[in-house]
Tab-separated table of C-alpha atoms in Angstrom:
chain	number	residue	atom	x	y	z
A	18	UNK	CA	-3.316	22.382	24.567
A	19	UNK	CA	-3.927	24.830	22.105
A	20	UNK	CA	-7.481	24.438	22.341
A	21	UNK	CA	-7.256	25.463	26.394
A	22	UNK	CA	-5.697	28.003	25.899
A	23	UNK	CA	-8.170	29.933	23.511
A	24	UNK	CA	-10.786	28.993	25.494
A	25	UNK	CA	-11.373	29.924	29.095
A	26	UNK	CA	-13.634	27.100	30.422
A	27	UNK	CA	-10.914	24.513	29.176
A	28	UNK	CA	-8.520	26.886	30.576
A	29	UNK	CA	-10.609	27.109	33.809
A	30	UNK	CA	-11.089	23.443	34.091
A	31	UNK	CA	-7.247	22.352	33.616
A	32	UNK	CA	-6.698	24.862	36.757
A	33	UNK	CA	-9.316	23.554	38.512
A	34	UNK	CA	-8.089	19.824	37.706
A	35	UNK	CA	-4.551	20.677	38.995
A	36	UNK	CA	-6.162	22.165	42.004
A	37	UNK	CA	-8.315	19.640	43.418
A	38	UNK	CA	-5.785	17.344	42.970
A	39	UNK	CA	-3.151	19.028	44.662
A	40	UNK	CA	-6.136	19.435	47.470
A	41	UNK	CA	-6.287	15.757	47.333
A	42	UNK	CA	-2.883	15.411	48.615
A	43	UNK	CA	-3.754	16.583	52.265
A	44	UNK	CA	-3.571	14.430	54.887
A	45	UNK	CA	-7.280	13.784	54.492
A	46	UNK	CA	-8.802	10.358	55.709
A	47	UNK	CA	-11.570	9.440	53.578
A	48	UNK	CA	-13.109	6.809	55.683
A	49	UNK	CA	-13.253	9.222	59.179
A	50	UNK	CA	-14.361	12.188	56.390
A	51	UNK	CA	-11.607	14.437	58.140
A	52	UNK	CA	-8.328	16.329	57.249
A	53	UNK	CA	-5.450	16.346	59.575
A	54	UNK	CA	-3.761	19.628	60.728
A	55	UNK	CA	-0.028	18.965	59.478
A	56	UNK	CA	2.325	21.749	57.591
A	57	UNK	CA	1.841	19.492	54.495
A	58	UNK	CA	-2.136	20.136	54.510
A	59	UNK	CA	-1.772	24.014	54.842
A	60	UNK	CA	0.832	23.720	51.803
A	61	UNK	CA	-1.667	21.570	49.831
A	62	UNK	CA	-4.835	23.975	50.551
A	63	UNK	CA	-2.378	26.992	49.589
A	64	UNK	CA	-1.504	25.819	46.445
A	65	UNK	CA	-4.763	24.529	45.527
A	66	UNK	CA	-5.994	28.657	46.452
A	67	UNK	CA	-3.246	29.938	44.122
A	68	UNK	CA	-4.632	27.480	40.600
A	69	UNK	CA	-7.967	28.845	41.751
A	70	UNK	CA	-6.934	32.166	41.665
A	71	UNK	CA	-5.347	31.345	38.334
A	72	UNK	CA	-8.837	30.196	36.946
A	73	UNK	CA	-11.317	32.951	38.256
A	74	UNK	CA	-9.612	35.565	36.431
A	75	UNK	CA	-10.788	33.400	33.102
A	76	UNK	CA	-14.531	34.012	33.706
A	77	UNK	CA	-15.842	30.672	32.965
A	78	UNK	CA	-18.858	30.763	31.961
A	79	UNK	CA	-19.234	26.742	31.785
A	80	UNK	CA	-21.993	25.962	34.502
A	81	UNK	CA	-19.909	22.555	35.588
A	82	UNK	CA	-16.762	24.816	35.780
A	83	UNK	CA	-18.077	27.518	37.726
A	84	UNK	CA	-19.936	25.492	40.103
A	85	UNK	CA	-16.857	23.224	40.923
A	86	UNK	CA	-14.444	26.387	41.456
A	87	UNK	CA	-17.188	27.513	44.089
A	88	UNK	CA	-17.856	24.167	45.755
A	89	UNK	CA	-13.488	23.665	45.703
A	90	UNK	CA	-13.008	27.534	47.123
A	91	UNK	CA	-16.051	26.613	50.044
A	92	UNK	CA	-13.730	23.539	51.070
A	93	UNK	CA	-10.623	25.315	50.989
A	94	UNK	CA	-12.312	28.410	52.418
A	95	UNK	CA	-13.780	26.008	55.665
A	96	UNK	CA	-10.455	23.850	55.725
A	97	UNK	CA	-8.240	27.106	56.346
A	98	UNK	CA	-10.275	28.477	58.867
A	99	UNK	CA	-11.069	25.329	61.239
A	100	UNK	CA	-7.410	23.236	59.950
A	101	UNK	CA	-5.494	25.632	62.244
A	102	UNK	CA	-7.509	26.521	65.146
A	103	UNK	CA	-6.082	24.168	67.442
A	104	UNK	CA	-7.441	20.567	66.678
A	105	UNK	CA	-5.818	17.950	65.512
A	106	UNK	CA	-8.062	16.873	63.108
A	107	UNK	CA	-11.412	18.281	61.405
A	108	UNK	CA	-14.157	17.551	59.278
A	109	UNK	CA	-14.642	18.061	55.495
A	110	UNK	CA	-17.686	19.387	55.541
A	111	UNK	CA	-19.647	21.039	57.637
A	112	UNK	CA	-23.769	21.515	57.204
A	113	UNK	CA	-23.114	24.768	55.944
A	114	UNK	CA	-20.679	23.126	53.103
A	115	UNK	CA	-22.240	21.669	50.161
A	116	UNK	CA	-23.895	18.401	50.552
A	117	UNK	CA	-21.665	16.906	48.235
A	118	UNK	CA	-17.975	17.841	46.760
A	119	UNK	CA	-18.750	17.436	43.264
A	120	UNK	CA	-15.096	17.178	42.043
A	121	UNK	CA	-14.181	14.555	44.221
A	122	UNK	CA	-16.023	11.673	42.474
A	123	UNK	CA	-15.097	13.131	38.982
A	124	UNK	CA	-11.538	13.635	39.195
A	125	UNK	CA	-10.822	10.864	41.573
């Protein structure tokens, strides 16, 4: 732990770990590729924003590390705006989203 905490990517990348997963928590359904609205999601996608914040300040400059926190902050950024415009459900991705979240197959 020591070790993280001298250096900023390791630092980075144990805030980014903690955030995707607590993104992973929404209600999403990986086999329709969509996230339900539900209080719980909006909680999840918060507190996965706040450990990003926590990370960005660090200034990475890992390549893997900065390119996750920008593919996790374009899902977060696209969940919050479509989760709670009236549907009941919405997709992960859109085609303006990158073609592949990264993080999910590594952490998961």
């Amino acid at each position: 732990m020591a070790n993280a905490a001298e250096n900023p990517n390791e630092q980075a990348r144990e805030y980014l770990e903690q955030a995707f997963n607590s993104w992973v928590q929404t209600s999403y359904d990986e086999e329709k590729d969509i996230v339900y609205r539900s209080p719980q999601t909006k909680k999840q996608i918060e507190s996965s924003q706040q450990l990003l914040n926590k990370a960005k300040p660090l200034k990475p400059d890992d390549e893997w590390v900065v390119n996750r926190i920008k593919e996790l902050q374009g899902v977060l950024d696209h969940q919050l705006k479509r989760a709670f415009t009236g549907k009941n459900s919405f997709p992960l991705l859109s085609s303006s989203m990158p073609s592949s979240f990264t993080c999910y197959r590594l952490f998961s």
